[in-house]
Short mmCIF file of C-alpha atoms and ligand atoms in Angstrom, two decimals:
data_model
loop_
_atom_site.label_atom_id
_atom_site.label_comp_id
_atom_site.label_asym_id
_atom_site.label_seq_id
_atom_site.Cartn_x
_atom_site.Cartn_y
_atom_site.Cartn_z
CA MET A 1 -12.52 2.16 18.57
CA LYS A 2 -10.89 4.14 15.93
CA ASP A 3 -12.60 5.94 13.06
CA VAL A 4 -11.63 5.13 10.05
CA LEU A 5 -12.14 7.68 6.44
CA ILE A 6 -12.28 5.92 3.33
CA LEU A 7 -11.13 7.53 -0.27
CA GLY A 8 -11.47 5.69 -2.60
CA SER A 9 -13.31 3.33 -0.93
CA THR A 10 -14.66 1.42 -4.88
CA GLY A 11 -11.29 0.70 -5.82
CA SER A 12 -9.45 -2.59 -5.33
CA ILE A 13 -7.46 -1.26 -1.98
CA GLY A 14 -10.53 0.52 -0.63
CA GLU A 15 -12.88 -2.38 -0.87
CA GLN A 16 -9.84 -4.66 0.34
CA ALA A 17 -9.77 -1.90 3.02
CA ILE A 18 -13.54 -2.64 4.35
CA ASP A 19 -12.90 -6.15 4.79
CA VAL A 20 -10.07 -5.80 6.70
CA ILE A 21 -11.94 -3.21 8.88
CA GLU A 22 -15.16 -5.59 9.17
CA ARG A 23 -12.59 -7.98 10.69
CA SER A 24 -11.34 -5.38 13.11
CA SER A 25 -13.42 -5.28 16.84
CA ASP A 26 -11.93 -1.74 17.03
CA LEU A 27 -12.39 -0.44 13.66
CA ARG A 28 -15.33 1.63 12.46
CA VAL A 29 -15.79 3.27 8.97
CA CYS A 30 -16.84 7.08 9.55
CA GLY A 31 -16.94 7.73 6.25
CA LEU A 32 -16.63 6.73 2.35
CA THR A 33 -15.42 8.92 -0.73
CA ALA A 34 -15.06 7.64 -4.76
CA ASP A 35 -14.70 9.01 -8.03
CA SER A 36 -17.75 8.40 -9.95
CA GLY A 37 -19.06 4.95 -9.19
CA TRP A 38 -21.84 6.41 -6.81
CA GLU A 39 -24.30 2.93 -6.40
CA ARG A 40 -21.48 1.48 -5.14
CA LEU A 41 -20.52 4.09 -3.35
CA ILE A 42 -23.73 3.59 -1.43
CA GLU A 43 -24.11 0.11 -0.55
CA GLN A 44 -21.07 0.94 0.66
CA ALA A 45 -22.32 3.58 2.82
CA ARG A 46 -25.31 1.47 3.89
CA SER A 47 -23.49 -1.54 5.00
CA ALA A 48 -21.73 0.51 6.91
CA ASN A 49 -24.14 2.45 8.38
CA VAL A 50 -22.11 5.94 7.18
CA ASP A 51 -23.93 9.30 7.05
CA THR A 52 -22.01 10.90 4.83
CA VAL A 53 -20.03 10.46 1.23
CA ALA A 54 -18.49 12.26 -1.30
CA LEU A 55 -18.00 12.05 -4.93
CA ALA A 56 -15.42 13.73 -7.21
CA ASP A 57 -17.94 13.68 -9.84
CA ALA A 58 -20.31 16.57 -9.30
CA GLU A 59 -23.39 14.45 -11.71
CA ALA A 60 -22.53 10.88 -10.49
CA ALA A 61 -22.72 13.27 -6.87
CA GLU A 62 -25.95 14.42 -8.21
CA ALA A 63 -27.34 11.01 -9.05
CA ALA A 64 -26.67 9.46 -5.71
CA ARG A 65 -28.60 12.58 -4.20
CA ASN A 66 -31.55 11.81 -6.10
CA ALA A 67 -31.40 7.56 -5.18
CA GLY A 68 -33.24 7.38 -2.21
CA TRP A 69 -30.45 6.91 0.35
CA SER A 70 -31.06 9.14 3.99
CA GLY A 71 -27.69 9.78 4.07
CA GLN A 72 -26.02 13.52 2.83
CA VAL A 73 -23.72 13.18 -0.48
CA LEU A 74 -21.08 16.01 -0.92
CA ALA A 75 -19.75 16.75 -4.14
CA GLY A 76 -16.34 17.57 -6.19
CA GLU A 77 -12.87 17.95 -4.76
CA GLU A 78 -14.35 20.69 -2.23
CA GLY A 79 -16.71 17.52 -1.21
CA ILE A 80 -13.89 14.94 0.00
CA ARG A 81 -11.77 18.22 2.13
CA THR A 82 -14.93 19.08 3.39
CA LEU A 83 -15.52 14.94 4.26
CA ILE A 84 -12.25 15.20 5.74
CA VAL A 85 -12.81 17.27 8.57
CA ALA A 86 -16.62 16.89 9.06
CA SER A 87 -16.25 13.04 9.35
CA GLU A 88 -13.66 13.33 12.26
CA PRO A 89 -11.76 10.25 11.28
CA ASP A 90 -8.98 8.88 13.65
CA VAL A 91 -7.14 8.31 10.70
CA VAL A 92 -7.88 8.58 6.81
CA LEU A 93 -6.81 5.99 4.81
CA ASN A 94 -5.87 7.76 1.01
CA ALA A 95 -6.64 4.86 -1.83
CA ILE A 96 -7.38 7.60 -4.73
CA VAL A 97 -5.53 6.63 -7.66
CA GLY A 98 -3.20 9.19 -9.16
CA SER A 99 -2.14 12.80 -8.21
CA ALA A 100 -6.11 13.91 -7.46
CA GLY A 101 -4.55 12.21 -4.25
CA LEU A 102 -2.05 14.45 -3.31
CA GLY A 103 -5.51 17.37 -2.48
CA PRO A 104 -6.73 15.02 0.34
CA THR A 105 -3.53 14.16 1.51
CA ILE A 106 -2.43 17.68 2.30
CA VAL A 107 -6.00 18.16 3.97
CA ALA A 108 -5.19 14.71 6.66
CA LEU A 109 -1.91 16.25 7.48
CA THR A 110 -2.56 19.69 7.91
CA GLU A 111 -5.57 18.51 9.96
CA GLY A 112 -3.32 16.23 11.79
CA ILE A 113 -5.04 12.96 11.01
CA GLU A 114 -2.77 10.26 10.90
CA LEU A 115 -2.43 8.80 7.21
CA ALA A 116 -2.55 5.27 5.97
CA LEU A 117 -1.47 5.77 2.45
CA ALA A 118 -1.90 4.05 -0.57
CA ASN A 119 -1.88 6.88 -2.82
CA LYS A 120 1.65 6.74 -3.36
CA GLU A 121 1.45 9.43 -6.39
CA SER A 122 1.08 11.87 -3.08
CA LEU A 123 4.93 11.55 -2.31
CA VAL A 124 5.79 11.01 -5.86
CA VAL A 125 4.70 14.21 -6.63
CA GLY A 126 5.18 15.69 -3.09
CA GLY A 127 7.58 14.23 -1.57
CA GLU A 128 9.80 17.17 0.62
CA LEU A 129 6.58 19.02 1.45
CA VAL A 130 4.56 16.38 2.07
CA THR A 131 7.03 15.12 4.59
CA ALA A 132 7.45 18.20 6.42
CA LEU A 133 4.15 19.00 6.34
CA SER A 134 3.60 15.22 8.30
CA GLU A 135 6.43 16.49 10.90
CA ALA A 136 5.33 19.95 11.20
CA THR A 137 1.81 18.49 12.25
CA GLY A 138 2.67 15.49 14.01
CA ALA A 139 0.68 13.15 12.18
CA ARG A 140 1.90 10.05 11.09
CA ILE A 141 2.19 8.52 7.62
CA SER A 142 1.74 4.72 7.38
CA PRO A 143 2.29 3.49 3.97
CA VAL A 144 -0.36 0.53 2.87
CA ASP A 145 1.89 -0.15 -0.83
CA SER A 146 3.05 -3.88 0.35
CA GLU A 147 7.01 -2.69 0.28
CA HIS A 148 7.26 -0.18 1.87
CA SER A 149 5.16 -2.02 4.28
CA ALA A 150 7.61 -4.45 4.46
CA LEU A 151 10.67 -1.99 4.69
CA HIS A 152 8.77 0.18 7.16
CA GLN A 153 8.20 -3.30 9.66
CA LEU A 154 12.20 -4.77 8.91
CA ILE A 155 13.51 -0.62 9.74
CA ALA A 156 11.39 -0.76 12.85
CA SER A 157 13.12 -3.10 14.46
CA GLU A 158 16.54 -1.64 13.96
CA PRO A 159 18.44 0.52 15.90
CA PRO A 160 19.51 4.01 13.98
CA GLY A 161 22.20 3.67 12.21
CA VAL A 162 22.54 0.03 11.24
CA VAL A 163 20.32 0.32 7.99
CA ASP A 164 23.14 0.07 5.26
CA ARG A 165 20.90 -0.41 1.68
CA LEU A 166 16.93 -0.83 0.99
CA VAL A 167 16.21 -3.63 -1.57
CA LEU A 168 12.81 -3.18 -3.24
CA THR A 169 10.46 -6.58 -4.97
CA ALA A 170 9.59 -6.25 -8.32
CA SER A 171 7.34 -8.74 -9.72
CA GLY A 172 8.40 -7.77 -13.28
CA GLY A 173 4.63 -7.74 -14.76
CA PRO A 174 3.42 -9.34 -17.38
CA PHE A 175 6.52 -9.03 -19.95
CA ARG A 176 9.47 -10.19 -18.03
CA GLY A 177 12.11 -11.63 -20.28
CA ARG A 178 10.71 -9.45 -23.25
CA THR A 179 12.62 -7.15 -24.95
CA ASP A 180 10.34 -5.91 -27.95
CA LEU A 181 7.23 -4.75 -26.21
CA SER A 182 6.14 -2.90 -29.43
CA ASP A 183 2.99 -5.21 -30.42
CA VAL A 184 1.86 -5.79 -26.96
CA THR A 185 -2.33 -4.83 -26.24
CA ARG A 186 -4.48 -3.96 -23.79
CA GLU A 187 -5.82 -6.92 -22.01
CA GLU A 188 -1.76 -8.54 -22.46
CA ALA A 189 -0.57 -5.44 -20.19
CA LEU A 190 -3.88 -5.94 -17.66
CA ALA A 191 -3.07 -9.39 -16.82
CA HIS A 192 -0.97 -9.22 -14.15
CA PRO A 193 1.03 -12.36 -13.37
CA THR A 194 0.78 -12.14 -9.33
CA TRP A 195 -0.94 -8.98 -8.11
CA GLU A 196 -4.87 -7.97 -8.83
CA MET A 197 -5.05 -4.13 -8.91
CA GLY A 198 -6.66 -0.96 -10.21
CA GLY A 199 -5.98 -0.78 -13.95
CA LYS A 200 -3.66 2.42 -13.43
CA ILE A 201 -1.56 0.29 -11.41
CA THR A 202 -1.58 -2.60 -13.35
CA ILE A 203 -0.27 -0.60 -16.26
CA ASP A 204 2.24 1.21 -14.07
CA SER A 205 3.38 -2.66 -13.24
CA ALA A 206 3.97 -3.96 -16.40
CA THR A 207 5.62 -0.72 -18.11
CA LEU A 208 7.85 -0.53 -14.17
CA MET A 209 6.79 2.34 -13.99
CA ASN A 210 4.89 1.57 -10.43
CA LYS A 211 8.54 0.28 -8.99
CA GLY A 212 9.94 3.63 -10.14
CA LEU A 213 7.15 5.37 -8.24
CA GLU A 214 8.13 2.91 -5.49
CA LEU A 215 11.58 3.82 -5.21
CA ILE A 216 10.64 7.66 -5.50
CA GLU A 217 7.93 6.74 -2.61
CA ALA A 218 10.81 4.98 -0.59
CA HIS A 219 13.13 7.81 -0.66
CA HIS A 220 10.82 10.07 0.64
CA LEU A 221 9.20 7.33 3.48
CA PHE A 222 12.66 6.19 4.75
CA ALA A 223 14.76 9.20 4.52
CA VAL A 224 17.32 7.34 2.28
CA PRO A 225 19.11 8.56 -0.71
CA TYR A 226 18.94 6.97 -4.20
CA ASP A 227 22.21 5.23 -4.80
CA ARG A 228 21.03 3.65 -1.32
CA ILE A 229 18.18 1.96 -2.76
CA ASP A 230 17.75 -1.49 -5.19
CA VAL A 231 15.63 -3.29 -7.10
CA VAL A 232 16.02 -6.26 -7.62
CA VAL A 233 13.11 -8.65 -10.06
CA HIS A 234 11.77 -12.05 -7.87
CA PRO A 235 8.90 -12.69 -10.33
CA GLN A 236 7.14 -14.97 -7.48
CA SER A 237 6.11 -11.44 -5.19
CA LEU A 238 6.92 -14.21 -1.92
CA ILE A 239 9.40 -11.48 -0.63
CA HIS A 240 7.95 -7.86 -0.31
CA SER A 241 11.46 -6.26 0.42
CA LEU A 242 14.51 -6.75 2.14
CA ILE A 243 17.28 -4.48 3.82
CA ASN A 244 20.96 -4.80 4.01
CA LEU A 245 22.25 -4.15 7.61
CA VAL A 246 25.75 -2.88 8.17
CA ASP A 247 26.81 -6.50 9.57
CA GLY A 248 26.21 -7.89 5.99
CA SER A 249 22.94 -9.38 7.27
CA THR A 250 19.80 -8.85 5.24
CA LEU A 251 16.43 -9.01 6.36
CA ALA A 252 13.22 -10.41 4.53
CA HIS A 253 9.90 -9.86 4.88
CA LEU A 254 7.68 -13.12 3.43
CA GLY A 255 4.18 -13.40 2.83
CA HIS A 256 1.22 -14.54 0.11
CA PRO A 257 0.59 -11.46 -1.95
CA ASP A 258 -2.91 -10.06 -0.42
CA MET A 259 -3.19 -6.48 -0.26
CA ARG A 260 -4.94 -6.73 3.39
CA VAL A 261 -2.16 -7.87 5.16
CA PRO A 262 -0.30 -4.31 4.73
CA ILE A 263 -3.42 -2.42 4.59
CA SER A 264 -4.35 -3.76 7.80
CA TYR A 265 -0.61 -2.92 9.53
CA ALA A 266 -0.72 0.42 7.97
CA LEU A 267 -4.38 0.90 10.31
CA HIS A 268 -3.31 -1.91 13.39
CA GLY A 269 0.74 -1.66 13.27
CA PRO A 270 2.64 -2.38 15.40
CA ASP A 271 -0.65 -4.74 16.54
CA ARG A 272 -1.79 -7.42 13.97
CA ILE A 273 -4.98 -9.01 13.80
CA ASP A 274 -6.44 -12.06 12.17
CA LEU A 275 -6.41 -12.61 8.45
CA PRO A 276 -7.20 -14.77 6.19
CA VAL A 277 -4.32 -15.52 4.81
CA GLU A 278 -2.06 -19.12 4.11
CA HIS A 279 1.16 -18.92 5.58
CA LEU A 280 4.14 -19.57 3.33
CA ASP A 281 4.55 -23.20 2.70
CA LEU A 282 8.45 -23.03 1.48
CA ALA A 283 8.96 -26.65 0.60
CA ALA A 284 5.79 -26.37 -1.39
CA ILE A 285 6.72 -23.27 -3.23
CA GLY A 286 10.67 -25.18 -3.74
CA SER A 287 12.13 -21.95 -5.18
CA LEU A 288 12.46 -18.13 -5.43
CA THR A 289 14.08 -16.91 -7.90
CA PHE A 290 15.62 -13.24 -8.73
CA GLU A 291 17.20 -11.17 -11.69
CA GLU A 292 17.98 -7.53 -12.81
CA PRO A 293 15.96 -5.62 -14.00
CA ASP A 294 15.60 -5.00 -17.76
CA THR A 295 16.05 -1.13 -17.99
CA ASP A 296 16.35 -1.17 -22.09
CA ALA A 297 13.13 -2.54 -22.26
CA PHE A 298 11.59 -0.77 -19.70
CA PRO A 299 12.98 2.62 -19.54
CA CYS A 300 10.46 3.94 -17.08
CA LEU A 301 12.68 2.69 -14.03
CA ARG A 302 15.50 4.58 -15.35
CA LEU A 303 13.30 7.44 -16.13
CA ALA A 304 12.08 7.53 -12.54
CA ARG A 305 15.23 6.95 -10.99
CA GLU A 306 16.30 9.69 -13.26
CA ALA A 307 14.16 12.11 -11.89
CA GLY A 308 14.01 11.00 -8.27
CA ALA A 309 18.15 11.61 -8.57
CA ALA A 310 17.57 15.13 -10.41
CA GLY A 311 14.76 16.17 -7.52
CA GLY A 312 13.18 19.37 -7.65
CA MET A 313 9.67 18.89 -9.00
CA ALA A 314 10.98 15.96 -11.95
CA PRO A 315 9.39 13.15 -10.23
CA CYS A 316 6.13 15.42 -10.24
CA VAL A 317 6.58 15.91 -14.06
CA LEU A 318 7.13 12.40 -14.46
CA ASN A 319 3.93 11.09 -12.41
CA ALA A 320 2.36 13.57 -15.07
CA ALA A 321 3.04 12.79 -18.03
CA ASN A 322 2.66 9.09 -16.75
CA GLU A 323 -0.67 9.30 -15.80
CA VAL A 324 -1.63 11.23 -19.14
CA ALA A 325 0.42 8.17 -21.42
CA VAL A 326 -1.38 5.76 -19.16
CA ALA A 327 -4.69 6.74 -20.06
CA ALA A 328 -3.96 6.99 -23.26
CA PHE A 329 -2.62 3.74 -23.73
CA LEU A 330 -5.71 2.34 -22.50
CA ASP A 331 -8.33 4.37 -24.35
CA GLY A 332 -6.34 2.85 -27.36
CA SER A 333 -5.10 5.54 -28.66
CA LEU A 334 -0.89 5.19 -27.57
CA PRO A 335 0.99 1.96 -28.43
CA PHE A 336 2.30 0.75 -25.06
CA THR A 337 6.07 1.75 -26.10
CA GLY A 338 4.75 5.23 -26.51
CA ILE A 339 4.24 5.51 -22.57
CA PRO A 340 8.02 5.88 -21.94
CA ALA A 341 8.11 8.07 -25.48
CA VAL A 342 5.78 10.51 -24.00
CA VAL A 343 7.30 10.96 -20.00
CA GLU A 344 10.70 11.05 -21.40
CA ARG A 345 9.59 13.98 -23.94
CA VAL A 346 7.58 15.44 -21.66
CA LEU A 347 10.58 15.56 -18.59
CA GLU A 348 12.72 17.09 -21.07
CA SER A 349 10.37 19.96 -22.06
CA VAL A 350 8.95 20.93 -18.87
CA PRO A 351 11.33 22.99 -16.14
CA ALA A 352 11.22 21.04 -12.70
CA PRO A 353 12.62 23.75 -10.02
CA PRO A 354 12.07 22.71 -6.32
CA ALA A 355 8.63 23.57 -5.29
CA THR A 356 8.39 25.84 -2.39
CA HIS A 357 4.33 25.75 -1.91
CA PHE A 358 2.29 23.26 -2.81
CA GLU A 359 0.68 25.44 -5.43
CA ASP A 360 3.72 24.57 -6.79
CA LEU A 361 3.13 21.25 -7.51
CA PHE A 362 -0.26 21.81 -8.77
CA ASP A 363 0.86 24.27 -10.98
CA CYS A 364 3.35 22.03 -12.44
CA ASP A 365 1.24 18.91 -12.55
CA ARG A 366 -1.00 20.82 -15.14
CA GLU A 367 1.40 22.54 -17.46
CA ALA A 368 2.65 18.66 -17.55
CA ARG A 369 -0.01 16.97 -18.97
CA GLU A 370 -0.73 19.66 -21.13
CA ARG A 371 2.67 18.87 -22.49
CA ALA A 372 2.25 14.85 -22.14
CA ALA A 373 -1.27 15.43 -24.05
CA ALA A 374 0.54 17.56 -26.89
CA GLU A 375 3.04 14.78 -27.35
CA LEU A 376 0.74 11.86 -27.27
CA GLY A 377 -0.12 12.50 -31.21
CA ALA A 378 3.68 12.49 -32.10
CA VAL A 379 4.64 9.87 -30.17
CA ALA A 380 1.33 7.58 -30.84
CA GLY A 381 2.21 8.43 -35.26
CA SER A 382 6.22 8.17 -34.94
CA ALA A 383 5.84 4.54 -32.89
CA ASN A 384 3.50 3.18 -35.54
CA GLY A 385 5.84 4.30 -38.41
CA GLY A 386 3.59 6.85 -39.15
CA ALA A 387 0.53 5.64 -39.53
CA LEU A 388 -1.70 6.74 -36.75
P1 NAD B 1 -8.46 1.50 -8.19
O1 NAD B 1 -8.59 2.66 -9.78
O2 NAD B 1 -9.12 0.49 -8.25
O3 NAD B 1 -9.17 2.84 -7.42
C1 NAD B 1 -9.02 4.08 -7.16
C2 NAD B 1 -10.43 4.53 -6.50
O4 NAD B 1 -9.96 5.86 -6.08
C3 NAD B 1 -11.79 4.60 -6.94
O5 NAD B 1 -12.35 4.30 -5.74
C4 NAD B 1 -12.18 5.80 -7.19
O6 NAD B 1 -13.60 5.56 -7.74
C5 NAD B 1 -10.83 6.68 -6.56
N1 NAD B 1 -10.39 8.16 -7.57
C6 NAD B 1 -10.68 7.75 -9.04
N2 NAD B 1 -10.14 8.90 -9.29
C7 NAD B 1 -10.49 9.87 -8.53
C8 NAD B 1 -10.46 11.29 -8.23
N3 NAD B 1 -10.08 12.06 -9.32
N4 NAD B 1 -11.04 12.09 -7.04
C9 NAD B 1 -11.54 10.74 -6.53
N5 NAD B 1 -11.37 9.68 -6.04
C10 NAD B 1 -11.27 9.04 -6.97
O7 NAD B 1 -7.28 1.83 -7.89
P2 NAD B 1 -6.21 1.03 -6.80
O8 NAD B 1 -5.88 -0.03 -7.27
O9 NAD B 1 -6.90 0.62 -5.56
O10 NAD B 1 -5.08 1.79 -6.42
C11 NAD B 1 -5.29 3.22 -5.12
C12 NAD B 1 -3.63 3.56 -4.97
O11 NAD B 1 -3.07 2.66 -4.39
C13 NAD B 1 -2.84 3.64 -5.95
O12 NAD B 1 -2.39 5.34 -5.98
C14 NAD B 1 -2.26 2.95 -5.94
O13 NAD B 1 -0.81 2.93 -6.83
C15 NAD B 1 -2.20 2.47 -4.72
N6 NAD B 1 -1.79 1.20 -4.53
C16 NAD B 1 -2.55 -0.23 -4.97
C17 NAD B 1 -2.17 -1.02 -4.84
C18 NAD B 1 -3.50 -2.46 -4.77
O14 NAD B 1 -3.09 -3.75 -5.07
N7 NAD B 1 -4.22 -1.95 -5.93
C19 NAD B 1 -1.19 -1.60 -4.25
C20 NAD B 1 -0.08 -0.70 -4.02
C21 NAD B 1 -0.13 0.50 -3.73
MG1 MG B 2 3.66 -1.92 -4.53
#
């Protein structure tokens, strides 16, 4: 029996992880955490028979303590850290959104605990240091992101030295094919054509920043240079990624888009369990299509590639600025095209030397967020002809 601690259990990945664990005879939930949604967290704890949970938000933790549940509720980032150690998990599934996931990733790896990683921001922000920590303690990182799960499975089947290039597929998001994105609304941006996900990653998919973050994630997970990782737009989202081999072969991983498949592989791999996911009926599907990403209409992908290639803490700056810009877009204070504009300005103004300690990353993240917050007004104003 393997004990799994789910960080971010009330989110899209967290809920699907619980579903996978309920279908697994050899997995058990040993702890749950969320930001502020305490009602759902307590419900999950009751049904999974968990006796300790943690809430990042201290007020929510207080409300949960007064709700008549017999278990223990820890509070704040400190509470999440304590739970990672105290619940003695065999695997930590990190499904927190944003750079808030980095601290818990560091704690899990430091403790030598295997990490099933959905929180791609941990690798975007902390790439070199996070992978070095994983190597130092021997704690494995298993990717949950569907593209990286696909790549991981494809690469694992090949001997060293034969993989030439990685190819990440991108759905293209709801605005694929459009060139003028100045008037898109929050509702349009939140309507992803193929995947149902949390708000932040859905907006990242609409700007193509998600694919940029995944490019950086792939670079760190598989130690492949950026000039050997391609992105191709594949609107059906049925091919999850591909690898090109030295003999001219290309291997692909296919399946209906359902995150329970990569979540399950991260928890069970290389074993597999039965999941209620239909097989592909290729004749019924008829055709799979592909196109180049349009980095003029979607500059976030270019900005991420440039930040990755620049190295140092540039990806940390990119990520922090993006988180602030996406939050501003979601609350209606920044237009869609303001997202790459804010990110670009912050990348130009915040120094990004290499990080030597994790503390450098937290400082850089904070500075880039402050810079981004300061840029929001100027960018929103210019994007609306000065109307805001
Ligand atoms: P979500 O917004 O649905 O859920 C996020 C979870 O994290 C919630 O439980 C929330 O309470 C918790 N959380 C938020 N802020 C927190 C904080 N500051 N401290 C502690 N907990 C916090 O997000 P999601 O779509 O499930 O995505 C989670 C992660 O998985 C992201 O990094 C995303 O990029 C990645 N991912 C998601 C999908 C998907 O299909 N949803 C696919 C691939 C990768
Ligand atoms: Mg993905």
